[in-house]
Amino acid sequence: MNNQMTEKVAAKLYSAAPPSEEQEKRFLSFLKGKYHSDITIEWVQHDGFPGGFRLEVGTQIYDWSVNGRFQQLKDTLARVPDKNGNVVPLIKEALENWTPEALAQEVGIVQTVGDGIVVVSGLENTFYGEILIFSSGIRGMVQDLRRNEVGCILFGDDGEISEGDTVRRTGKMAGMPVGNEFVGRVVDALGNPIDGKGQIKEEDYYPIEAPAPGIVDRQPVNEPMETGLLAIDAMFPIGRGQRELIIGDRQTGKTAIAIDTILNQKGKDVICIYVAIGQKASSVAQLVENLRKREALDYTIVVNASASDPAPLQYIAPYAGCALGEYFMNQGRDVLIVYDDLSKHAVCYRSLSLLLERSPGREAYPGDVFYLHSRLLERAAHLSEEKGGGSMTALPIVETQAGDVSAYIPTNIISITDGQIFLESDLFFSGQRPAVNVGLSVSRVGGDAQTKAMKSAAGTIRLDLAQYREMEVFTQFSSDLDEATKNRLNYGEGLMRLLRQPQYHPMKQYEQVIILVTALGHIMQQVPIKSQKEFTQQLLEHFKRRESALCEEIESTGTLTPENRQKILDVSSEFCKEILNQNKM
């Protein structure tokens, strides 16, 4: 209520018996001092407040019934801090010092409810993003502010809410419980465990919406976040704190790249967070089992808002996962977070916005759909040393229709991220997996996110593949080719075969370096294309067995000296001759 108001204020007093003359004077004195206005009090008999009363002034309520005072006590005890689990002395202290107060509660009334959306009137001072509690106990979040009412999205079943129900403000933004015990667990978008392993003890409570770190609080992205995939680490390296988009049609291996990247973080002290948005529960269960079998769940958190969950839970899921990531990043840890996928997230937000009666724009998306993802992805960062030096690397996934990267949501997210890995259906179905399109993929961080060894070994591979693609297009209808052209085509085809890699088999850095140096040294050109996979496996086994010191040096130092490069070429050449002489290829 406005303290400057001068018009007459009408109040209603609910109680079992009428107030005495002395009590009425005290009520009038209290209300005049509170609202600085003329007051009229209407008494309404109500047997629901034995030993107390309920005073309503506009949208504000003073509940002095037994239940109201008990609720005050509950709220006071809820604020008691948990110190080392010993809360009994603190509760005793709170009880001794507690006295009920005449606190005004702003209570709203449900006007309409349906499709996970509730319109509430009477909450004049509520704010955007505030959590509301309905009389049934279900929580909701304010998403639309209008002149006399607010639109709210529900985090539960709207069948438990009816028109006329009361709504209470909390004064709090939506938040996510965080803590080290979340690692290795599967939770929903509200932080509740859904893996059947019991409750999780939170250590803090982070808002799901938070401002991104400022320029001063960041440092350049210059440490590699290796995926273990040769095609990506060699040509489109990802750095810690980067945002690299994985984009492509349905069933082209987008999630496979993200999962292989998670598997490759084993033993590297990286916390991985996988956010599943709008997926089948069975698909997520299978993914969790794959992580568990490969011992990757020990450092991974899965946040699941499946297709069967209400749209509001799918909407807040990526922000909840990001809040978890920020907790570890602020501790100085490195975090990898996967959003799978943001195209479903945008569709979910579109449906919520249309239900809230917002004006649709291009492709029926609301006007703020760009801000929807930019405020999420901008929170990925490599923090400065003064802030602890932690990092959060984001791998958002977006699904395209028929390879159309110029559609609305893909172009939005491409402009937000620091590069994209484009997966092409034709490559996928031809057996090129991961189906990375070398021409349309890019990393805007580039060599800064590579170790010196990888940067040196990768050399001219992108240029060689670009020449091969161009030559392949011009010669596909030619029957008579000169020897130099045939050699160039064979060499390019060999490189493409080299980039094929089975799922769940990320490669170590020294393995990638050895293969790249050998291939770009044209040593593998002597090996038949169909035998290259077998040859590379035998070559790596040979180096691991005979040149373990060289492998260890590359892996630990991340450098490739000219002497070691020459040694790789010599050993590979000798091994190739030996294999060919034995007619094993």
Coordinates of C-alpha atoms in Angstrom, one line a residue:
M1 CA 0.0 0.0 0.0
N2 CA 1.1 3.6 -0.7
N3 CA 1.9 5.5 2.5
Q4 CA 1.1 8.8 0.7
M5 CA -2.5 7.9 -0.1
T6 CA -5.2 10.2 1.3
E7 CA -8.5 8.5 0.2
K8 CA -10.5 6.6 2.7
V9 CA -9.4 3.0 3.3
A10 CA -11.9 0.2 4.0
A11 CA -10.7 -2.7 6.1
K12 CA -12.5 -6.0 6.9
L13 CA -12.1 -7.7 10.3
Y14 CA -12.9 -11.5 10.4
S15 CA -13.4 -13.0 13.9
A16 CA -15.7 -15.2 15.9
A17 CA -17.0 -12.4 18.1
P18 CA -17.3 -8.6 17.4
P19 CA -14.5 -6.4 18.7
S20 CA -15.1 -4.4 21.8
E21 CA -15.0 -0.6 21.7
E22 CA -11.5 -0.6 23.1
Q23 CA -10.3 -3.2 20.6
E24 CA -11.8 -1.2 17.7
K25 CA -10.0 2.0 18.8
R26 CA -6.7 0.1 18.9
F27 CA -7.4 -1.3 15.4
L28 CA -8.1 2.2 14.1
S29 CA -5.1 3.7 15.7
F30 CA -2.8 0.9 14.3
L31 CA -4.2 1.3 10.7
K32 CA -4.1 5.1 10.7
G33 CA -0.4 5.0 11.8
K34 CA 0.3 2.4 9.1
Y35 CA -1.6 3.9 6.1
H36 CA -1.9 7.6 7.1
S37 CA -5.5 7.7 5.9
D38 CA -9.1 7.7 7.2
I39 CA -10.1 4.1 8.0
T40 CA -13.4 2.3 8.1
I41 CA -13.6 -1.2 9.6
E42 CA -16.3 -3.7 8.6
W43 CA -16.7 -6.6 11.0
V44 CA -17.5 -10.0 9.4
Q45 CA -18.4 -13.0 11.6
H46 CA -16.2 -16.0 10.9
D47 CA -15.8 -19.0 13.1
G48 CA -12.5 -20.1 11.5
F49 CA -10.4 -17.8 13.7
P50 CA -10.8 -19.0 17.3
G51 CA -8.7 -17.1 19.7
G52 CA -7.7 -14.5 17.1
F53 CA -8.7 -12.5 14.0
R54 CA -7.8 -11.8 10.4
L55 CA -7.6 -8.2 9.2
E56 CA -7.7 -7.5 5.5
V57 CA -6.8 -4.1 4.1
G58 CA -6.8 -4.1 0.3
T59 CA -4.4 -6.9 -0.9
Q60 CA -2.6 -7.0 2.5
I61 CA -3.6 -9.4 5.3
Y62 CA -2.8 -9.3 9.0
D63 CA -3.3 -12.9 10.2
W64 CA -3.5 -13.0 14.0
S65 CA -5.2 -16.4 14.2
V66 CA -3.5 -19.4 15.8
N67 CA -2.5 -20.7 12.4
G68 CA -1.2 -17.3 11.3
R69 CA 1.1 -17.0 14.4
F70 CA 2.2 -20.6 14.0
Q71 CA 3.1 -19.8 10.4
Q72 CA 5.2 -16.9 11.6
L73 CA 7.0 -19.3 14.0
K74 CA 7.6 -21.8 11.2
D75 CA 9.1 -19.0 9.0
T76 CA 11.4 -17.9 11.8
L77 CA 12.6 -21.5 12.4
A78 CA 13.2 -21.9 8.7
R79 CA 15.7 -19.1 8.8
V80 CA 17.7 -20.8 11.6
P81 CA 21.2 -21.5 10.1
D82 CA 22.4 -25.1 10.0
K83 CA 25.9 -25.1 11.7
N84 CA 27.5 -28.5 11.6
G85 CA 24.1 -30.1 11.7
N86 CA 23.5 -29.1 15.4
V87 CA 20.4 -26.9 15.2
V88 CA 18.8 -27.8 18.6
P89 CA 20.5 -24.9 20.6
L90 CA 19.7 -22.5 17.8
I91 CA 16.0 -23.5 17.7
K92 CA 15.8 -23.2 21.5
E93 CA 17.3 -19.7 21.2
A94 CA 14.8 -18.7 18.4
L95 CA 11.9 -20.0 20.5
E96 CA 13.0 -18.0 23.6
N97 CA 13.4 -14.8 21.7
W98 CA 10.4 -15.1 19.3
T99 CA 7.4 -12.8 19.7
P100 CA 4.6 -12.6 17.1
E101 CA 4.4 -9.5 15.1
A102 CA 1.7 -7.7 13.1
L103 CA 3.1 -8.5 9.7
A104 CA 1.3 -7.7 6.5
Q105 CA 1.1 -10.5 4.0
E106 CA 0.2 -9.7 0.4
V107 CA -2.2 -12.4 -0.8
G108 CA -3.4 -12.9 -4.3
I109 CA -6.4 -14.7 -5.8
V110 CA -6.3 -17.1 -8.7
Q111 CA -8.4 -15.8 -11.6
T112 CA -7.7 -18.4 -14.3
V113 CA -5.7 -21.6 -14.5
G114 CA -4.8 -24.0 -17.4
D115 CA -2.0 -25.4 -19.4
G116 CA 0.5 -24.7 -16.7
I117 CA -0.3 -21.0 -16.6
V118 CA -2.1 -19.2 -13.8
V119 CA -3.3 -15.6 -13.8
V120 CA -3.3 -14.0 -10.3
S121 CA -4.8 -10.8 -9.1
G122 CA -4.1 -8.8 -6.0
L123 CA -0.3 -9.0 -5.9
E124 CA 0.5 -5.3 -6.4
N125 CA 4.1 -5.4 -5.4
T126 CA 5.3 -8.7 -6.8
F127 CA 8.3 -8.7 -9.2
Y128 CA 9.3 -10.6 -12.4
G129 CA 10.8 -14.0 -11.6
E130 CA 9.5 -14.1 -8.0
I131 CA 8.4 -17.5 -6.6
L132 CA 4.8 -17.7 -5.5
I133 CA 3.3 -20.4 -3.2
F134 CA -0.3 -21.5 -3.9
S135 CA -2.6 -22.8 -1.2
S136 CA -2.1 -26.4 -2.4
G137 CA 1.7 -26.0 -1.8
I138 CA 2.6 -25.9 -5.5
R139 CA 5.1 -23.2 -6.5
G140 CA 5.1 -21.0 -9.5
M141 CA 7.2 -18.2 -11.0
V142 CA 6.0 -14.8 -12.1
Q143 CA 6.6 -14.4 -15.9
D144 CA 4.2 -11.7 -16.9
L145 CA 3.4 -8.3 -15.2
R146 CA 0.2 -6.6 -16.2
R147 CA -1.7 -3.6 -14.8
N148 CA -4.0 -5.4 -12.4
E149 CA -2.8 -9.0 -12.5
V150 CA 0.3 -11.2 -13.1
G151 CA 0.9 -14.3 -15.2
C152 CA 2.6 -17.2 -13.5
I153 CA 4.1 -20.5 -14.7
L154 CA 3.6 -23.5 -12.5
F155 CA 6.2 -26.1 -11.3
G156 CA 3.6 -28.7 -10.7
D157 CA 0.2 -30.1 -11.7
D158 CA -2.3 -27.3 -12.5
G159 CA -5.1 -29.8 -11.7
E160 CA -4.4 -29.1 -8.0
I161 CA -5.2 -25.4 -8.4
S162 CA -8.6 -23.9 -8.8
E163 CA -10.0 -20.4 -9.4
G164 CA -10.4 -18.5 -6.2
D165 CA -7.4 -20.2 -4.5
T166 CA -5.1 -17.9 -2.5
V167 CA -1.5 -17.2 -3.5
R168 CA 1.3 -16.0 -1.2
R169 CA 4.4 -14.2 -2.1
T170 CA 7.8 -15.4 -1.0
G171 CA 9.9 -12.4 -1.9
K172 CA 12.6 -14.7 -3.4
M173 CA 13.8 -15.3 -6.9
A174 CA 13.8 -18.9 -8.3
G175 CA 16.9 -20.7 -7.1
M176 CA 18.8 -24.0 -7.3
P177 CA 20.3 -25.9 -4.4
V178 CA 24.0 -26.6 -5.0
G179 CA 26.8 -28.6 -3.4
N180 CA 29.5 -31.2 -3.9
E181 CA 27.0 -34.0 -3.2
F182 CA 25.3 -33.3 -6.5
V183 CA 28.2 -34.8 -8.4
G184 CA 27.3 -38.3 -9.7
R185 CA 23.6 -37.8 -9.3
V186 CA 20.6 -37.3 -11.6
V187 CA 18.3 -34.4 -10.5
D188 CA 15.3 -32.6 -11.9
A189 CA 15.1 -28.9 -12.8
L190 CA 14.3 -28.0 -9.2
G191 CA 17.3 -29.9 -7.8
N192 CA 15.3 -32.9 -6.5
P193 CA 17.0 -36.3 -6.9
I194 CA 15.3 -38.6 -9.4
D195 CA 17.8 -41.5 -9.4
G196 CA 16.5 -43.3 -6.3
K197 CA 19.7 -42.8 -4.3
G198 CA 18.2 -40.7 -1.5
Q199 CA 18.3 -37.0 -0.6
I200 CA 21.1 -34.6 -1.5
K201 CA 22.5 -32.3 1.2
E202 CA 22.9 -28.9 -0.4
E203 CA 25.7 -26.5 0.7
D204 CA 24.3 -23.3 -0.8
Y205 CA 21.4 -21.9 -2.8
Y206 CA 22.1 -20.2 -6.2
P207 CA 19.6 -18.1 -8.2
I208 CA 18.9 -19.7 -11.5
E209 CA 19.1 -16.3 -13.2
A210 CA 22.3 -14.4 -12.5
P211 CA 24.3 -11.7 -14.4
A212 CA 27.2 -13.0 -16.5
P213 CA 30.7 -12.2 -15.3
G214 CA 31.9 -8.8 -16.5
I215 CA 34.9 -8.1 -18.8
V216 CA 37.2 -7.3 -15.9
D217 CA 36.3 -10.6 -14.2
R218 CA 37.3 -12.7 -17.2
Q219 CA 40.6 -13.8 -18.7
P220 CA 41.3 -15.0 -22.3
V221 CA 40.3 -18.5 -23.3
N222 CA 43.7 -20.1 -23.7
E223 CA 43.5 -23.6 -22.1
P224 CA 42.3 -26.5 -24.1
M225 CA 39.1 -28.5 -23.3
E226 CA 40.0 -31.5 -25.3
T227 CA 37.2 -33.6 -26.8
G228 CA 39.2 -36.6 -27.7
L229 CA 37.8 -36.4 -31.2
L230 CA 40.5 -36.0 -33.8
A231 CA 38.3 -34.0 -36.2
I232 CA 37.5 -31.4 -33.6
D233 CA 40.8 -31.1 -31.6
A234 CA 42.9 -30.8 -34.7
M235 CA 40.7 -28.3 -36.7
F236 CA 38.1 -26.7 -34.3
P237 CA 39.7 -26.7 -30.9
I238 CA 37.6 -25.8 -27.8
G239 CA 39.0 -23.8 -24.9
R240 CA 38.0 -23.7 -21.3
G241 CA 35.4 -20.9 -21.0
Q242 CA 34.4 -21.1 -24.6
R243 CA 30.9 -21.6 -26.0
E244 CA 31.0 -24.0 -29.0
L245 CA 27.7 -24.8 -30.7
I246 CA 27.0 -28.4 -31.9
I247 CA 24.5 -28.1 -34.7
G248 CA 23.0 -30.5 -37.2
D249 CA 19.9 -32.4 -38.3
R250 CA 18.2 -35.1 -36.1
Q251 CA 20.2 -38.3 -35.6
T252 CA 23.5 -37.0 -36.9
G253 CA 25.6 -37.6 -33.8
K254 CA 25.3 -34.3 -31.9
T255 CA 24.8 -35.9 -28.5
A256 CA 27.5 -38.5 -29.3
I257 CA 30.1 -35.7 -29.6
A258 CA 29.0 -34.2 -26.3
I259 CA 29.1 -37.6 -24.5
D260 CA 32.6 -38.4 -25.9
T261 CA 33.8 -35.0 -24.7
I262 CA 32.5 -35.9 -21.2
L263 CA 34.2 -39.3 -21.3
N264 CA 37.5 -37.6 -22.3
Q265 CA 37.5 -35.5 -19.1
K266 CA 38.2 -38.6 -17.0
G267 CA 41.1 -37.9 -14.6
K268 CA 41.3 -34.2 -15.6
D269 CA 39.5 -32.7 -12.6
V270 CA 36.6 -31.3 -14.7
I271 CA 33.1 -31.3 -13.4
C272 CA 30.7 -32.2 -16.3
I273 CA 27.0 -31.2 -16.3
Y274 CA 24.6 -32.7 -18.9
V275 CA 21.2 -30.9 -19.1
A276 CA 18.5 -32.9 -21.0
I277 CA 15.6 -30.8 -22.2
G278 CA 12.5 -32.3 -23.6
Q279 CA 14.0 -35.8 -24.2
K280 CA 12.4 -39.2 -23.6
A281 CA 13.1 -40.5 -20.1
S282 CA 14.3 -43.8 -21.6
S283 CA 16.9 -42.0 -23.7
V284 CA 18.2 -40.2 -20.7
A285 CA 18.3 -43.4 -18.6
Q286 CA 20.3 -45.1 -21.3
L287 CA 22.7 -42.2 -21.4
V288 CA 23.2 -42.3 -17.6
E289 CA 23.9 -46.0 -17.8
N290 CA 26.5 -45.5 -20.5
L291 CA 28.2 -42.9 -18.3
R292 CA 28.1 -45.2 -15.3
K293 CA 29.5 -48.2 -17.3
R294 CA 32.4 -46.0 -18.4
E295 CA 33.0 -44.5 -14.9
A296 CA 32.1 -41.0 -16.1
L297 CA 29.2 -40.5 -13.8
D298 CA 31.7 -40.1 -10.9
Y299 CA 32.4 -36.5 -12.1
T300 CA 29.1 -35.8 -13.9
I301 CA 25.8 -34.3 -12.9
V302 CA 22.7 -35.0 -15.0
V303 CA 19.8 -32.4 -14.9
N304 CA 16.8 -33.9 -16.6
A305 CA 13.6 -32.1 -17.6
S306 CA 12.0 -34.8 -19.8
A307 CA 9.3 -34.5 -22.4
S308 CA 6.7 -35.6 -19.9
D309 CA 7.6 -32.8 -17.4
P310 CA 5.6 -29.5 -17.4
A311 CA 6.9 -26.9 -19.9
P312 CA 8.0 -24.5 -17.0
L313 CA 10.4 -27.2 -15.7
Q314 CA 11.9 -27.6 -19.2
Y315 CA 12.2 -23.8 -19.4
I316 CA 14.2 -23.4 -16.2
A317 CA 16.3 -26.6 -16.7
P318 CA 19.3 -25.0 -18.5
Y319 CA 19.4 -22.1 -16.0
A320 CA 19.3 -24.6 -13.1
G321 CA 22.2 -26.5 -14.7
C322 CA 24.1 -23.3 -15.2
A323 CA 23.6 -22.3 -11.5
L324 CA 25.2 -25.7 -10.5
G325 CA 28.1 -25.0 -12.9
E326 CA 28.6 -21.5 -11.4
Y327 CA 28.9 -23.0 -7.9
F328 CA 31.9 -25.1 -9.0
M329 CA 33.3 -22.4 -11.2
N330 CA 33.4 -20.0 -8.3
Q331 CA 35.4 -22.5 -6.3
G332 CA 38.1 -22.3 -9.0
R333 CA 37.1 -25.6 -10.7
D334 CA 36.7 -26.2 -14.4
V335 CA 33.2 -27.1 -15.6
L336 CA 31.9 -28.5 -18.9
I337 CA 28.1 -28.1 -19.4
V338 CA 26.1 -29.5 -22.3
Y339 CA 22.6 -28.1 -23.1
D340 CA 20.8 -30.8 -25.1
D341 CA 19.1 -29.2 -26.8
L342 CA 18.3 -25.4 -27.0
S343 CA 15.9 -25.8 -30.0
K344 CA 13.5 -27.7 -27.8
H345 CA 14.1 -25.1 -25.1
A346 CA 13.1 -22.3 -27.6
V347 CA 9.9 -24.2 -28.6
C348 CA 9.0 -24.7 -24.9
Y349 CA 9.5 -20.9 -24.3
R350 CA 7.4 -20.1 -27.4
S351 CA 4.5 -22.2 -26.0
L352 CA 4.7 -20.5 -22.6
S353 CA 4.8 -17.1 -24.2
L354 CA 1.8 -17.8 -26.4
L355 CA -0.2 -19.1 -23.4
L356 CA 0.8 -15.9 -21.5
E357 CA -0.8 -14.0 -24.5
R358 CA 2.4 -12.3 -25.6
S359 CA 2.6 -11.1 -29.2
P360 CA 4.2 -13.6 -31.5
G361 CA 6.9 -12.5 -33.9
R362 CA 9.0 -14.4 -36.5
E363 CA 8.0 -18.1 -36.6
A364 CA 5.7 -17.3 -33.6
Y365 CA 8.6 -16.9 -31.3
P366 CA 8.4 -14.0 -28.8
G367 CA 10.6 -10.9 -29.3
D368 CA 12.9 -11.8 -26.5
V369 CA 13.9 -15.3 -27.6
F370 CA 17.4 -14.1 -28.4
Y371 CA 17.8 -12.8 -24.9
L372 CA 16.5 -16.2 -23.7
H373 CA 19.7 -17.9 -24.8
S374 CA 22.2 -15.0 -24.7
R375 CA 21.7 -14.5 -21.0
L376 CA 22.3 -18.3 -20.5
L377 CA 25.4 -18.7 -22.7
E378 CA 27.1 -15.5 -21.7
R379 CA 27.5 -17.0 -18.2
A380 CA 30.1 -19.4 -19.6
A381 CA 33.5 -17.8 -18.9
H382 CA 37.1 -18.3 -17.9
L383 CA 37.3 -16.3 -14.6
S384 CA 40.3 -14.1 -13.8
E385 CA 42.8 -15.2 -11.2
E386 CA 41.4 -12.7 -8.7
K387 CA 38.0 -14.5 -9.0
G388 CA 39.6 -18.0 -8.5
G389 CA 40.5 -18.8 -12.2
G390 CA 37.6 -21.3 -12.6
S391 CA 36.0 -21.8 -16.0
M392 CA 32.7 -23.0 -17.4
T393 CA 32.7 -24.3 -21.0
A394 CA 29.3 -24.5 -22.7
L395 CA 28.4 -26.9 -25.5
P396 CA 24.9 -26.0 -26.6
I397 CA 23.2 -28.3 -29.1
V398 CA 20.7 -27.2 -31.7
E399 CA 18.7 -29.3 -34.1
T400 CA 18.3 -28.1 -37.7
Q401 CA 15.6 -29.0 -40.3
A402 CA 17.1 -30.3 -43.5
G403 CA 20.5 -28.7 -42.7
D404 CA 19.0 -25.2 -42.7
V405 CA 21.5 -23.2 -40.5
S406 CA 19.9 -20.0 -41.6
A407 CA 16.7 -20.6 -39.6
Y408 CA 15.7 -18.3 -36.8
I409 CA 16.9 -20.1 -33.7
P410 CA 20.2 -21.5 -35.3
T411 CA 21.2 -18.1 -36.5
N412 CA 20.5 -16.6 -33.1
I413 CA 22.7 -19.1 -31.2
I414 CA 25.4 -19.0 -33.9
S415 CA 25.7 -15.3 -33.3
I416 CA 26.0 -15.8 -29.5
T417 CA 28.6 -18.6 -29.5
D418 CA 32.3 -18.7 -30.2
G419 CA 32.0 -21.1 -33.1
Q420 CA 30.0 -24.1 -34.3
I421 CA 30.6 -27.7 -35.2
F422 CA 28.2 -28.5 -38.1
L423 CA 27.2 -32.1 -38.6
E424 CA 26.0 -33.0 -42.1
S425 CA 23.5 -35.8 -42.8
D426 CA 25.1 -36.8 -46.1
L427 CA 28.4 -37.3 -44.4
F428 CA 26.8 -39.2 -41.6
F429 CA 25.0 -41.7 -43.8
S430 CA 28.1 -42.1 -46.0
G431 CA 29.9 -43.5 -42.9
Q432 CA 31.9 -40.4 -42.0
R433 CA 31.4 -40.3 -38.2
P434 CA 31.7 -37.8 -36.5
A435 CA 30.0 -36.2 -39.6
V436 CA 31.8 -32.9 -39.2
N437 CA 31.5 -30.5 -42.2
V438 CA 34.9 -29.0 -42.3
G439 CA 33.8 -26.1 -44.5
L440 CA 30.9 -24.8 -42.3
S441 CA 32.5 -25.6 -38.9
V442 CA 34.6 -23.0 -37.1
S443 CA 36.2 -22.2 -33.8
R444 CA 36.7 -18.5 -33.2
V445 CA 39.2 -19.2 -30.5
G446 CA 41.3 -21.4 -32.8
G447 CA 44.9 -22.2 -32.0
D448 CA 44.8 -20.4 -28.7
A449 CA 42.9 -23.3 -27.3
Q450 CA 45.4 -25.9 -28.6
T451 CA 48.5 -27.2 -27.0
K452 CA 51.7 -26.5 -28.8
A453 CA 52.0 -30.2 -29.8
M454 CA 48.5 -30.2 -31.4
K455 CA 49.0 -26.9 -33.1
S456 CA 52.3 -28.1 -34.6
A457 CA 50.9 -31.6 -35.6
A458 CA 47.6 -30.3 -37.1
G459 CA 49.7 -28.2 -39.6
T460 CA 47.9 -27.9 -42.9
I461 CA 45.1 -30.4 -42.5
R462 CA 42.3 -27.9 -43.0
L463 CA 44.0 -26.6 -46.2
D464 CA 44.6 -30.1 -47.5
L465 CA 41.0 -31.1 -46.9
A466 CA 39.7 -27.9 -48.5
Q467 CA 41.7 -28.6 -51.6
Y468 CA 40.4 -32.2 -51.6
R469 CA 36.8 -31.1 -51.4
E470 CA 37.2 -28.6 -54.2
M471 CA 39.1 -31.1 -56.4
E472 CA 36.5 -33.8 -55.7
V473 CA 33.6 -31.6 -56.9
F474 CA 35.4 -30.7 -60.2
T475 CA 36.6 -34.3 -60.9
Q476 CA 33.5 -36.3 -60.0
F477 CA 32.4 -36.4 -63.6
S478 CA 35.9 -36.9 -65.1
S479 CA 37.0 -40.3 -66.3
D480 CA 40.6 -39.5 -67.3
L481 CA 42.7 -38.0 -64.5
D482 CA 46.4 -37.4 -64.4
E483 CA 48.6 -39.1 -61.8
A484 CA 49.1 -36.0 -59.6
T485 CA 45.4 -35.5 -59.4
K486 CA 44.8 -39.1 -58.5
N487 CA 47.4 -38.9 -55.7
R488 CA 45.9 -35.7 -54.3
L489 CA 42.4 -37.3 -54.3
N490 CA 43.7 -40.5 -52.6
Y491 CA 45.5 -38.4 -50.1
G492 CA 42.4 -36.4 -49.3
E493 CA 40.2 -39.5 -49.1
G494 CA 42.8 -41.0 -46.7
L495 CA 42.6 -37.9 -44.4
M496 CA 38.8 -38.1 -44.4
R497 CA 39.0 -41.8 -43.4
L498 CA 41.5 -40.9 -40.7
L499 CA 39.0 -38.5 -39.1
R500 CA 36.5 -41.4 -38.7
Q501 CA 36.3 -42.4 -35.0
P502 CA 33.9 -44.8 -33.2
Q503 CA 31.7 -43.6 -30.4
Y504 CA 32.9 -43.9 -26.8
H505 CA 36.5 -44.1 -27.9
P506 CA 38.0 -40.6 -27.3
M507 CA 41.7 -40.4 -28.2
K508 CA 44.6 -39.2 -26.0
Q509 CA 46.6 -36.2 -27.0
Y510 CA 49.8 -38.2 -27.9
E511 CA 47.7 -40.6 -30.1
Q512 CA 46.2 -37.7 -32.0
V513 CA 49.7 -36.1 -32.5
I514 CA 51.2 -39.3 -33.8
I515 CA 48.4 -39.9 -36.3
L516 CA 48.5 -36.4 -37.6
V517 CA 52.2 -36.2 -38.0
T518 CA 52.2 -39.6 -39.8
A519 CA 49.3 -38.8 -42.1
L520 CA 50.4 -35.2 -43.0
G521 CA 53.9 -36.6 -43.7
H522 CA 52.3 -38.7 -46.5
I523 CA 53.5 -41.9 -44.9
M524 CA 50.0 -43.5 -44.8
Q525 CA 49.5 -42.9 -48.6
Q526 CA 51.2 -46.2 -49.2
V527 CA 48.5 -48.0 -47.2
P528 CA 45.3 -49.0 -49.0
I529 CA 42.3 -46.9 -48.0
K530 CA 40.3 -49.8 -46.7
S531 CA 43.2 -50.9 -44.4
Q532 CA 44.0 -47.5 -42.8
K533 CA 41.9 -48.1 -39.7
E534 CA 43.7 -51.3 -38.9
F535 CA 47.0 -49.7 -39.7
T536 CA 46.5 -46.8 -37.3
Q537 CA 45.5 -49.1 -34.5
Q538 CA 48.7 -51.2 -35.0
L539 CA 50.8 -48.1 -35.3
L540 CA 49.5 -46.6 -32.0
E541 CA 50.1 -50.0 -30.3
H542 CA 53.6 -50.0 -31.7
F543 CA 54.4 -46.5 -30.3
K544 CA 52.9 -47.4 -27.0
R545 CA 55.0 -50.5 -26.7
R546 CA 58.3 -49.3 -28.2
E547 CA 58.3 -45.5 -27.7
S548 CA 56.4 -45.1 -24.4
A549 CA 58.8 -42.4 -23.2
L550 CA 58.0 -40.3 -26.3
C551 CA 54.3 -40.8 -25.8
E552 CA 54.5 -39.8 -22.1
E553 CA 56.6 -36.7 -23.0
I554 CA 54.0 -35.4 -25.5
E555 CA 51.1 -36.2 -23.2
S556 CA 52.6 -34.5 -20.1
T557 CA 54.3 -31.5 -21.6
G558 CA 51.9 -30.7 -24.5
T559 CA 54.9 -29.9 -26.8
L560 CA 56.3 -31.5 -29.9
T561 CA 60.0 -30.8 -30.5
P562 CA 61.5 -31.0 -34.0
E563 CA 63.5 -34.0 -32.8
N564 CA 60.3 -35.8 -31.6
R565 CA 58.5 -35.0 -34.8
Q566 CA 61.3 -36.5 -36.9
K567 CA 61.4 -39.5 -34.6
I568 CA 57.6 -40.1 -35.2
L569 CA 58.2 -39.8 -39.0
D570 CA 61.1 -42.2 -38.9
V571 CA 59.4 -44.8 -36.7
S572 CA 56.1 -44.6 -38.6
S573 CA 57.9 -44.9 -42.0
E574 CA 59.9 -48.0 -40.8
F575 CA 56.7 -49.6 -39.3
C576 CA 54.8 -48.9 -42.5
K577 CA 57.5 -50.6 -44.6
E578 CA 57.6 -53.5 -42.2
I579 CA 53.8 -54.0 -42.4
L580 CA 53.7 -53.8 -46.2
N581 CA 56.6 -56.2 -46.5
Q582 CA 54.7 -58.7 -44.4
N583 CA 51.7 -58.3 -46.7
K584 CA 49.4 -57.7 -43.7
M585 CA 47.6 -54.8 -45.5

